[in-house]
Amino acid sequence: MPKRIALFGGTFDPIHNGHVELAREFAALLSLDKVVVMPTFIPPHKLKNDMAPAVDRLAMCRLACEPYKELTVSDLEINRRGASYTVLTLEQLHRQYPDSELFLLTGADMFLTVGTWYRFADIARLATICAAPRDEADAVCLREHAQKLEALGAQCVVAEFTVPAWSSTVVRERLKNGEIPRDMISSKVADYIAAHQLYTENRRYISKEEQYVDIIRGRLTPRRFEHSLAVAEQAVHLAKKYGADPDKARTAGLLHDILKDTDGDSQLQIFKEFGILLDAVEEKAPKLWHARAGAVFLQRVLGIEDKEILDAVRYHTTARAGMSLLETVLYLADFTSADRDYPDVDVMRELTERDLDAAMQYAVAYTIDDLKEQERPVHPDTLACYKEIMERIDDTNG
Ligand code: DGI
Ligand code: FE
Ligand code: FE
């Protein structure tokens, strides 16, 4: 029964000698019984659309680690599919080896973002977080960050050794240029890449959309996941009908509730991490957080930069005055998606098909009434939205 086990997760796209060195150095430094090298199915924090298929990344990890008895490769995350969350993997390792001490190995870049990872507090509770610097300057910066994480309750180790500042991106670029970077990857990995024609100009792509679907599948309950797919579908329909961008509508629909099933503390952590202050109503209404935190998450974690998409997500719960067409489309798609089932849903659907202003008026009035009935505060943006629509409708009629 191994006593000291480290998890070393990553996309390993492809695994290179720097990865292997990091794992082996840590094994020696921390007297680890084993390092579990775990290729992720979809990296939740780093979206790429040129990733090699999971089976190939797994196979290359096996080839690279085979010579070293302290390294084992696991297909746990790849078999779990969906977004790969470190916390789930650590929990599984903990169940599998209840008496072992767990460590989490990270490179410098990963270590600096670890505070934003899904259920960071649980990660910190389950494992000592270890980082390998690339040089002395890096080590200083990592040690500083370690102190911050320790203040949040984590235990950290910043290694004394350094590992080369290599990246899989460089390996891929060299391969794309027809070179075989034998100094960076093991010869067996190089052979595998050549045999399977990975990282050549015309490799298979896994689309952004597929990746988004996998991310929400991993984060949401089955019901909320189905809801998100249904909202995406309805948003595309409305976008086509009213002249908004259907691709943006799909993305916004898929991702609009991305944090809806994330606990309040984690959402507050996101606000804190990115310096976002809540207004008075938001403070008192946790149901509003998922929209605002969701938009921040999309931008800062998933790297989505499209302002229209970000605003559509941000205002999908409260609405606001001066909404863009895409914002309106998402707001109404959320109200009329196929999974919705409330008393007036047929009226809402009929209005949405006929007249956006009339539908918005109905939807926003419905929300305000509902909130008043439950004696919950109405957000000023919601009131401003309502006022603006009423003025517009009055203008048209008068
Ligand atoms: O996330 P969904 O359930 O798909 O839908 P949503 O994002 O519209 O969330 C609806 C919840 O947010 C619902 O419980 C009502 C609440 N809500 C919407 N507008 C306001 C609001 N709550 C408060 N306190 N104030 C608002 O203005
Ligand atoms: Fe929502
Ligand atoms: Fe929703």
CSV table of C-alpha atoms and ligand atoms in Angstrom, one decimal:
chain,number,residue,atom,x,y,z
A,1,MET,CA,0.0,0.0,0.0
A,2,PRO,CA,1.7,3.2,-1.1
A,3,LYS,CA,1.9,5.8,1.7
A,4,ARG,CA,2.9,9.0,-0.2
A,5,ILE,CA,1.1,9.5,-3.5
A,6,ALA,CA,1.3,12.5,-5.8
A,7,LEU,CA,-1.2,13.5,-8.5
A,8,PHE,CA,0.3,15.1,-11.6
A,9,GLY,CA,-2.4,16.1,-13.9
A,10,GLY,CA,-2.2,17.9,-17.2
A,11,THR,CA,-3.2,17.9,-20.8
A,12,PHE,CA,0.2,16.3,-21.7
A,13,ASP,CA,-0.4,17.4,-25.3
A,14,PRO,CA,2.2,15.8,-25.7
A,15,ILE,CA,4.1,14.8,-22.6
A,16,HIS,CA,7.7,16.0,-22.8
A,17,ASN,CA,10.9,15.3,-20.8
A,18,GLY,CA,10.3,18.4,-18.6
A,19,HIS,CA,7.1,16.7,-17.3
A,20,VAL,CA,8.9,13.5,-16.6
A,21,GLU,CA,11.7,15.3,-14.9
A,22,LEU,CA,9.3,17.3,-12.7
A,23,ALA,CA,7.6,14.1,-11.6
A,24,ARG,CA,10.8,12.2,-10.9
A,25,GLU,CA,12.4,15.1,-9.1
A,26,PHE,CA,9.4,15.4,-6.8
A,27,ALA,CA,9.3,11.7,-6.3
A,28,ALA,CA,12.9,11.9,-5.0
A,29,LEU,CA,12.5,15.2,-3.0
A,30,LEU,CA,9.3,14.1,-1.2
A,31,SER,CA,10.1,10.4,-1.0
A,32,LEU,CA,7.0,9.6,-2.8
A,33,ASP,CA,5.9,6.0,-3.3
A,34,LYS,CA,4.3,6.9,-6.6
A,35,VAL,CA,3.4,9.7,-8.9
A,36,VAL,CA,0.1,9.3,-10.7
A,37,VAL,CA,0.4,10.9,-14.1
A,38,MET,CA,-3.1,11.8,-15.1
A,39,PRO,CA,-3.9,13.2,-18.6
A,40,THR,CA,-7.1,15.3,-18.4
A,41,PHE,CA,-9.9,14.7,-20.8
A,42,ILE,CA,-10.8,18.3,-21.2
A,43,PRO,CA,-8.8,20.9,-19.3
A,44,PRO,CA,-11.3,23.1,-17.5
A,45,HIS,CA,-9.0,26.1,-17.3
A,46,LYS,CA,-7.3,26.0,-20.6
A,47,LEU,CA,-9.3,25.7,-23.7
A,48,LYS,CA,-7.5,24.7,-26.8
A,49,ASN,CA,-9.0,23.6,-30.1
A,50,ASP,CA,-6.0,21.8,-31.4
A,51,MET,CA,-5.7,19.1,-28.7
A,52,ALA,CA,-4.7,15.5,-29.7
A,53,PRO,CA,-7.4,12.9,-28.9
A,54,ALA,CA,-7.4,11.7,-25.3
A,55,VAL,CA,-6.4,8.1,-26.2
A,56,ASP,CA,-3.3,9.3,-27.9
A,57,ARG,CA,-2.3,11.6,-25.1
A,58,LEU,CA,-2.8,8.7,-22.7
A,59,ALA,CA,-0.7,6.3,-24.9
A,60,MET,CA,2.1,8.8,-25.1
A,61,CYS,CA,2.1,9.3,-21.3
A,62,ARG,CA,2.4,5.5,-20.9
A,63,LEU,CA,5.3,5.4,-23.3
A,64,ALA,CA,7.2,8.2,-21.6
A,65,CYS,CA,6.7,6.9,-18.1
A,66,GLU,CA,7.2,3.2,-18.7
A,67,PRO,CA,11.0,3.3,-17.9
A,68,TYR,CA,10.4,4.8,-14.4
A,69,LYS,CA,8.9,2.6,-11.7
A,70,GLU,CA,7.9,5.6,-9.5
A,71,LEU,CA,5.6,6.8,-12.3
A,72,THR,CA,2.2,5.3,-13.1
A,73,VAL,CA,-0.2,6.6,-15.7
A,74,SER,CA,-3.9,6.7,-14.9
A,75,ASP,CA,-6.8,6.9,-17.3
A,76,LEU,CA,-9.3,7.8,-14.6
A,77,GLU,CA,-10.0,11.4,-15.8
A,78,ILE,CA,-10.1,10.3,-19.4
A,79,ASN,CA,-12.6,7.6,-18.6
A,80,ARG,CA,-14.7,9.9,-16.5
A,81,ARG,CA,-15.0,12.2,-19.6
A,82,GLY,CA,-16.4,15.7,-19.2
A,83,ALA,CA,-14.3,18.4,-17.7
A,84,SER,CA,-11.5,17.1,-15.5
A,85,TYR,CA,-11.7,18.5,-12.0
A,86,THR,CA,-8.7,18.0,-9.8
A,87,VAL,CA,-10.8,17.9,-6.7
A,88,LEU,CA,-12.8,15.0,-8.0
A,89,THR,CA,-9.7,13.1,-8.8
A,90,LEU,CA,-8.1,13.8,-5.4
A,91,GLU,CA,-11.3,12.6,-3.8
A,92,GLN,CA,-11.1,9.4,-5.7
A,93,LEU,CA,-7.5,8.8,-4.8
A,94,HIS,CA,-8.3,9.5,-1.2
A,95,ARG,CA,-11.1,6.9,-1.3
A,96,GLN,CA,-8.8,4.4,-3.0
A,97,TYR,CA,-5.9,5.0,-0.6
A,98,PRO,CA,-7.5,6.3,2.6
A,99,ASP,CA,-4.3,6.0,4.6
A,100,SER,CA,-2.0,7.7,2.2
A,101,GLU,CA,-0.8,11.3,2.2
A,102,LEU,CA,-1.6,13.1,-1.0
A,103,PHE,CA,0.4,15.6,-3.0
A,104,LEU,CA,-0.6,17.6,-6.0
A,105,LEU,CA,2.3,18.4,-8.4
A,106,THR,CA,2.1,21.5,-10.5
A,107,GLY,CA,4.2,23.5,-12.9
A,108,ALA,CA,4.7,27.2,-12.3
A,109,ASP,CA,1.8,28.4,-14.5
A,110,MET,CA,-0.7,26.0,-12.9
A,111,PHE,CA,0.4,26.8,-9.4
A,112,LEU,CA,-0.4,30.5,-9.9
A,113,THR,CA,-4.0,29.7,-10.9
A,114,VAL,CA,-4.7,27.0,-8.4
A,115,GLY,CA,-6.6,29.3,-6.1
A,116,THR,CA,-9.3,29.7,-8.7
A,117,TRP,CA,-9.8,26.0,-9.4
A,118,TYR,CA,-13.1,24.4,-8.8
A,119,ARG,CA,-13.5,23.7,-5.0
A,120,PHE,CA,-10.1,25.0,-4.2
A,121,ALA,CA,-10.7,24.7,-0.4
A,122,ASP,CA,-11.3,21.0,-0.8
A,123,ILE,CA,-8.2,20.6,-2.9
A,124,ALA,CA,-6.2,22.3,-0.2
A,125,ARG,CA,-7.7,20.1,2.4
A,126,LEU,CA,-6.9,16.9,0.5
A,127,ALA,CA,-3.4,17.5,-0.8
A,128,THR,CA,-0.2,19.4,-0.3
A,129,ILE,CA,0.2,21.6,-3.3
A,130,CYS,CA,3.7,21.4,-4.8
A,131,ALA,CA,5.2,23.7,-7.4
A,132,ALA,CA,8.4,23.4,-9.5
A,133,PRO,CA,10.0,26.7,-10.5
A,134,ARG,CA,11.7,27.2,-13.9
A,135,ASP,CA,14.5,29.4,-12.5
A,136,GLU,CA,15.4,31.4,-9.5
A,137,ALA,CA,13.2,34.4,-10.3
A,138,ASP,CA,10.3,32.0,-10.8
A,139,ALA,CA,11.1,30.4,-7.4
A,140,VAL,CA,10.7,33.8,-5.6
A,141,CYS,CA,7.4,34.4,-7.3
A,142,LEU,CA,6.1,30.9,-6.5
A,143,ARG,CA,7.1,31.2,-2.9
A,144,GLU,CA,5.3,34.5,-2.6
A,145,HIS,CA,2.2,32.9,-4.1
A,146,ALA,CA,2.6,29.9,-1.8
A,147,GLN,CA,2.3,32.3,1.2
A,148,LYS,CA,-1.0,33.6,-0.2
A,149,LEU,CA,-2.4,30.0,-0.6
A,150,GLU,CA,-1.2,29.1,2.8
A,151,ALA,CA,-3.1,32.0,4.2
A,152,LEU,CA,-6.2,30.4,2.6
A,153,GLY,CA,-5.4,27.2,4.5
A,154,ALA,CA,-3.4,25.3,1.9
A,155,GLN,CA,-0.1,23.5,2.5
A,156,CYS,CA,2.5,24.2,-0.1
A,157,VAL,CA,5.9,23.0,-1.2
A,158,VAL,CA,8.0,25.1,-3.6
A,159,ALA,CA,10.8,22.9,-4.9
A,160,GLU,CA,14.4,23.7,-4.6
A,161,PHE,CA,15.2,22.2,-8.0
A,162,THR,CA,14.2,23.8,-11.2
A,163,VAL,CA,12.7,22.2,-14.3
A,164,PRO,CA,13.3,23.5,-17.9
A,165,ALA,CA,10.8,26.1,-19.1
A,166,TRP,CA,9.6,23.9,-21.8
A,167,SER,CA,6.0,23.8,-23.0
A,168,SER,CA,4.0,21.4,-25.1
A,169,THR,CA,3.2,24.3,-27.3
A,170,VAL,CA,6.8,24.6,-28.4
A,171,VAL,CA,7.0,20.8,-29.0
A,172,ARG,CA,3.9,21.0,-31.2
A,173,GLU,CA,5.2,24.0,-33.1
A,174,ARG,CA,8.4,22.2,-33.8
A,175,LEU,CA,6.5,19.1,-34.9
A,176,LYS,CA,4.4,21.2,-37.2
A,177,ASN,CA,7.5,22.6,-38.8
A,178,GLY,CA,8.4,19.1,-39.7
A,179,GLU,CA,11.1,18.8,-37.0
A,180,ILE,CA,11.3,16.0,-34.5
A,181,PRO,CA,12.3,17.6,-31.2
A,182,ARG,CA,14.3,14.7,-29.9
A,183,ASP,CA,15.8,16.8,-27.2
A,184,MET,CA,12.4,17.5,-25.6
A,185,ILE,CA,10.4,14.2,-26.0
A,186,SER,CA,11.4,10.6,-25.6
A,187,SER,CA,12.1,8.6,-28.7
A,188,LYS,CA,9.1,6.4,-28.1
A,189,VAL,CA,6.8,9.4,-27.9
A,190,ALA,CA,8.4,10.8,-31.1
A,191,ASP,CA,7.7,7.5,-32.9
A,192,TYR,CA,4.1,7.4,-31.7
A,193,ILE,CA,3.5,10.9,-32.9
A,194,ALA,CA,5.0,10.1,-36.3
A,195,ALA,CA,3.0,6.8,-36.6
A,196,HIS,CA,-0.3,8.5,-35.7
A,197,GLN,CA,0.4,11.7,-37.6
A,198,LEU,CA,-0.4,13.9,-34.6
A,199,TYR,CA,0.3,17.6,-34.6
A,200,THR,CA,0.6,17.8,-38.3
A,201,GLU,CA,-1.1,20.6,-40.2
A,202,ASN,CA,-4.3,18.7,-40.9
A,203,ARG,CA,-5.0,17.0,-37.6
A,204,ARG,CA,-8.5,16.5,-36.2
A,205,TYR,CA,-10.0,19.3,-34.2
A,206,ILE,CA,-12.2,19.1,-31.2
A,207,SER,CA,-14.4,22.1,-31.5
A,208,LYS,CA,-14.9,24.8,-28.9
A,209,GLU,CA,-18.5,23.9,-28.7
A,210,GLU,CA,-17.8,20.3,-27.9
A,211,GLN,CA,-15.5,21.5,-25.2
A,212,TYR,CA,-18.1,23.8,-23.7
A,213,VAL,CA,-20.6,21.0,-23.6
A,214,ASP,CA,-18.1,18.9,-21.7
A,215,ILE,CA,-17.4,21.7,-19.3
A,216,ILE,CA,-21.0,22.2,-18.4
A,217,ARG,CA,-21.6,18.5,-18.2
A,218,GLY,CA,-19.0,18.3,-15.6
A,219,ARG,CA,-20.2,21.3,-13.6
A,220,LEU,CA,-24.0,21.0,-13.7
A,221,THR,CA,-26.6,18.6,-12.3
A,222,PRO,CA,-28.2,16.5,-15.1
A,223,ARG,CA,-31.3,18.7,-15.0
A,224,ARG,CA,-29.4,22.0,-15.3
A,225,PHE,CA,-27.2,20.5,-18.0
A,226,GLU,CA,-30.3,19.6,-20.1
A,227,HIS,CA,-31.7,23.1,-19.4
A,228,SER,CA,-28.5,24.7,-20.7
A,229,LEU,CA,-28.6,22.6,-23.9
A,230,ALA,CA,-32.3,23.6,-24.3
A,231,VAL,CA,-31.5,27.3,-23.8
A,232,ALA,CA,-28.7,27.1,-26.3
A,233,GLU,CA,-31.1,25.6,-28.9
A,234,GLN,CA,-33.8,28.1,-28.2
A,235,ALA,CA,-31.2,31.0,-28.3
A,236,VAL,CA,-30.0,29.8,-31.7
A,237,HIS,CA,-33.5,29.7,-32.9
A,238,LEU,CA,-34.3,33.2,-31.7
A,239,ALA,CA,-31.0,34.6,-33.0
A,240,LYS,CA,-31.7,33.3,-36.5
A,241,LYS,CA,-35.3,34.7,-36.3
A,242,TYR,CA,-34.4,38.1,-35.1
A,243,GLY,CA,-31.0,38.6,-36.7
A,244,ALA,CA,-28.5,38.0,-33.8
A,245,ASP,CA,-25.3,35.9,-34.2
A,246,PRO,CA,-26.4,32.3,-33.8
A,247,ASP,CA,-22.9,31.1,-32.8
A,248,LYS,CA,-22.7,33.6,-30.0
A,249,ALA,CA,-26.2,32.8,-29.0
A,250,ARG,CA,-25.3,29.1,-28.8
A,251,THR,CA,-22.2,29.8,-26.7
A,252,ALA,CA,-24.1,32.1,-24.4
A,253,GLY,CA,-26.9,29.6,-24.0
A,254,LEU,CA,-24.6,26.7,-23.2
A,255,LEU,CA,-22.6,28.6,-20.7
A,256,HIS,CA,-25.2,31.0,-19.1
A,257,ASP,CA,-25.8,29.0,-16.0
A,258,ILE,CA,-22.2,27.6,-15.7
A,259,LEU,CA,-21.9,28.5,-12.0
A,260,LYS,CA,-25.6,27.9,-11.1
A,261,ASP,CA,-24.7,24.6,-9.3
A,262,THR,CA,-21.5,25.9,-7.7
A,263,ASP,CA,-21.9,26.7,-4.0
A,264,GLY,CA,-22.1,30.3,-2.8
A,265,ASP,CA,-18.8,30.4,-1.1
A,266,SER,CA,-17.0,29.4,-4.3
A,267,GLN,CA,-18.8,32.1,-6.2
A,268,LEU,CA,-17.9,34.7,-3.5
A,269,GLN,CA,-14.3,33.4,-3.9
A,270,ILE,CA,-14.4,34.3,-7.6
A,271,PHE,CA,-15.7,37.8,-6.8
A,272,LYS,CA,-12.9,38.2,-4.3
A,273,GLU,CA,-10.2,36.8,-6.6
A,274,PHE,CA,-11.1,39.2,-9.4
A,275,GLY,CA,-11.8,42.2,-7.2
A,276,ILE,CA,-15.5,42.4,-8.0
A,277,LEU,CA,-17.8,44.3,-5.5
A,278,LEU,CA,-21.4,43.4,-5.2
A,279,ASP,CA,-24.1,46.0,-5.0
A,280,ALA,CA,-26.6,46.1,-2.1
A,281,VAL,CA,-29.3,44.0,-3.8
A,282,GLU,CA,-26.7,41.5,-5.0
A,283,GLU,CA,-25.3,41.1,-1.5
A,284,LYS,CA,-28.7,39.9,-0.3
A,285,ALA,CA,-29.7,37.8,-3.3
A,286,PRO,CA,-27.4,34.8,-3.8
A,287,LYS,CA,-29.6,33.7,-6.7
A,288,LEU,CA,-28.2,36.6,-8.7
A,289,TRP,CA,-24.5,35.6,-8.2
A,290,HIS,CA,-24.3,32.9,-10.8
A,291,ALA,CA,-24.9,35.4,-13.6
A,292,ARG,CA,-22.3,37.9,-12.6
A,293,ALA,CA,-19.8,35.3,-11.4
A,294,GLY,CA,-20.5,33.2,-14.5
A,295,ALA,CA,-19.5,36.1,-16.8
A,296,VAL,CA,-16.3,36.6,-14.8
A,297,PHE,CA,-15.5,32.9,-15.0
A,298,LEU,CA,-16.1,32.9,-18.8
A,299,GLN,CA,-13.8,35.8,-19.2
A,300,ARG,CA,-11.0,35.1,-16.7
A,301,VAL,CA,-11.0,31.3,-16.6
A,302,LEU,CA,-12.3,30.1,-20.0
A,303,GLY,CA,-10.7,33.1,-21.8
A,304,ILE,CA,-13.8,34.2,-23.7
A,305,GLU,CA,-13.3,37.7,-24.7
A,306,ASP,CA,-16.4,38.5,-26.7
A,307,LYS,CA,-18.1,41.4,-24.8
A,308,GLU,CA,-21.5,40.6,-26.2
A,309,ILE,CA,-21.4,37.0,-24.9
A,310,LEU,CA,-20.1,38.1,-21.6
A,311,ASP,CA,-22.8,40.7,-21.1
A,312,ALA,CA,-25.5,38.3,-22.3
A,313,VAL,CA,-24.5,36.0,-19.5
A,314,ARG,CA,-24.0,38.7,-17.0
A,315,TYR,CA,-27.5,40.2,-17.4
A,316,HIS,CA,-29.4,37.0,-18.1
A,317,THR,CA,-31.0,37.0,-14.6
A,318,THR,CA,-31.7,40.6,-13.9
A,319,ALA,CA,-31.9,42.0,-17.4
A,320,ARG,CA,-31.1,45.8,-17.7
A,321,ALA,CA,-31.9,48.9,-19.6
A,322,GLY,CA,-30.3,49.2,-23.1
A,323,MET,CA,-30.0,45.4,-23.7
A,324,SER,CA,-28.3,44.3,-26.9
A,325,LEU,CA,-30.2,41.9,-29.2
A,326,LEU,CA,-28.1,39.0,-28.0
A,327,GLU,CA,-28.8,39.8,-24.4
A,328,THR,CA,-32.5,39.9,-25.1
A,329,VAL,CA,-32.3,36.7,-27.1
A,330,LEU,CA,-30.6,34.9,-24.2
A,331,TYR,CA,-32.9,36.3,-21.6
A,332,LEU,CA,-36.0,35.1,-23.5
A,333,ALA,CA,-34.4,31.8,-24.4
A,334,ASP,CA,-33.9,31.2,-20.7
A,335,PHE,CA,-37.7,31.8,-20.2
A,336,THR,CA,-38.9,29.8,-23.1
A,337,SER,CA,-36.5,26.8,-23.5
A,338,ALA,CA,-38.1,23.4,-24.1
A,339,ASP,CA,-37.5,22.3,-20.6
A,340,ARG,CA,-39.4,25.2,-19.0
A,341,ASP,CA,-42.6,24.3,-17.4
A,342,TYR,CA,-44.4,27.1,-15.5
A,343,PRO,CA,-48.1,28.2,-15.8
A,344,ASP,CA,-47.6,30.9,-18.4
A,345,VAL,CA,-44.9,29.3,-20.5
A,346,ASP,CA,-47.2,29.0,-23.5
A,347,VAL,CA,-48.1,32.7,-23.4
A,348,MET,CA,-44.4,33.5,-23.1
A,349,ARG,CA,-43.5,31.3,-26.0
A,350,GLU,CA,-46.2,32.8,-28.2
A,351,LEU,CA,-45.1,36.4,-27.4
A,352,THR,CA,-41.5,35.5,-27.9
A,353,GLU,CA,-42.2,34.3,-31.4
A,354,ARG,CA,-44.2,37.4,-32.2
A,355,ASP,CA,-42.7,40.5,-30.6
A,356,LEU,CA,-39.5,40.9,-28.6
A,357,ASP,CA,-40.6,44.0,-26.7
A,358,ALA,CA,-43.9,42.5,-25.8
A,359,ALA,CA,-42.2,39.3,-24.6
A,360,MET,CA,-39.7,41.3,-22.5
A,361,GLN,CA,-42.4,43.3,-21.0
A,362,TYR,CA,-44.3,40.1,-20.0
A,363,ALA,CA,-41.2,38.3,-18.7
A,364,VAL,CA,-39.8,41.1,-16.7
A,365,ALA,CA,-43.2,42.0,-15.2
A,366,TYR,CA,-43.6,38.3,-14.3
A,367,THR,CA,-40.3,38.3,-12.6
A,368,ILE,CA,-41.0,41.5,-10.7
A,369,ASP,CA,-44.4,40.3,-9.5
A,370,ASP,CA,-43.0,37.0,-8.5
A,371,LEU,CA,-40.2,38.6,-6.4
A,372,LYS,CA,-42.6,41.0,-4.8
A,373,GLU,CA,-44.9,38.2,-3.8
A,374,GLN,CA,-42.0,36.4,-2.2
A,375,GLU,CA,-40.9,39.7,-0.6
A,376,ARG,CA,-37.5,39.5,-2.2
A,377,PRO,CA,-35.7,42.6,-3.4
A,378,VAL,CA,-35.9,43.5,-7.1
A,379,HIS,CA,-32.6,44.5,-8.7
A,380,PRO,CA,-32.5,48.1,-10.0
A,381,ASP,CA,-31.4,46.8,-13.4
A,382,THR,CA,-34.6,44.8,-13.6
A,383,LEU,CA,-36.7,47.9,-12.7
A,384,ALA,CA,-34.7,50.0,-15.2
A,385,CYS,CA,-35.4,47.4,-17.9
A,386,TYR,CA,-39.1,47.4,-17.2
A,387,LYS,CA,-39.3,51.2,-17.2
A,388,GLU,CA,-37.5,51.4,-20.5
A,389,ILE,CA,-39.7,48.8,-22.2
A,390,MET,CA,-42.8,50.5,-21.0
A,391,GLU,CA,-41.6,53.9,-22.4
A,392,ARG,CA,-40.8,52.3,-25.7
A,393,ILE,CA,-44.2,50.6,-25.9
A,394,ASP,CA,-46.0,53.8,-25.0
A,395,ASP,CA,-44.0,55.7,-27.7
A,396,THR,CA,-45.1,53.1,-30.3
A,397,ASN,CA,-48.7,53.2,-29.2
A,398,GLY,CA,-48.8,57.0,-28.8
B,1,DGI,O1,-30.7,30.3,-13.7
B,1,DGI,P1,-32.2,30.0,-14.1
B,1,DGI,O2,-32.9,29.3,-13.0
B,1,DGI,O3,-32.2,29.3,-15.4
B,1,DGI,O4,-32.9,31.4,-14.3
B,1,DGI,P2,-32.4,32.8,-13.8
B,1,DGI,O5,-30.9,33.1,-14.1
B,1,DGI,O6,-33.3,33.8,-14.4
B,1,DGI,O7,-32.5,32.8,-12.3
B,1,DGI,C1,-33.7,33.0,-11.7
B,1,DGI,C2,-33.6,33.3,-10.3
B,1,DGI,O8,-33.1,34.6,-10.0
B,1,DGI,C3,-35.0,33.2,-9.7
B,1,DGI,O9,-34.9,32.5,-8.4
B,1,DGI,C4,-35.4,34.6,-9.5
B,1,DGI,C5,-34.1,35.3,-9.3
B,1,DGI,N1,-34.1,36.7,-9.7
B,1,DGI,C6,-34.3,37.2,-10.9
B,1,DGI,N2,-34.3,38.6,-10.9
B,1,DGI,C7,-34.1,38.9,-9.6
B,1,DGI,C8,-34.0,37.8,-8.9
B,1,DGI,N3,-33.8,37.8,-7.5
B,1,DGI,C9,-33.7,39.0,-6.9
B,1,DGI,N4,-33.6,39.0,-5.6
B,1,DGI,N5,-33.8,40.2,-7.6
B,1,DGI,C10,-34.0,40.2,-8.9
B,1,DGI,O10,-34.1,41.3,-9.5
B,2,FE,FE,-29.5,31.6,-14.7
B,3,FE,FE,-31.0,29.4,-17.0
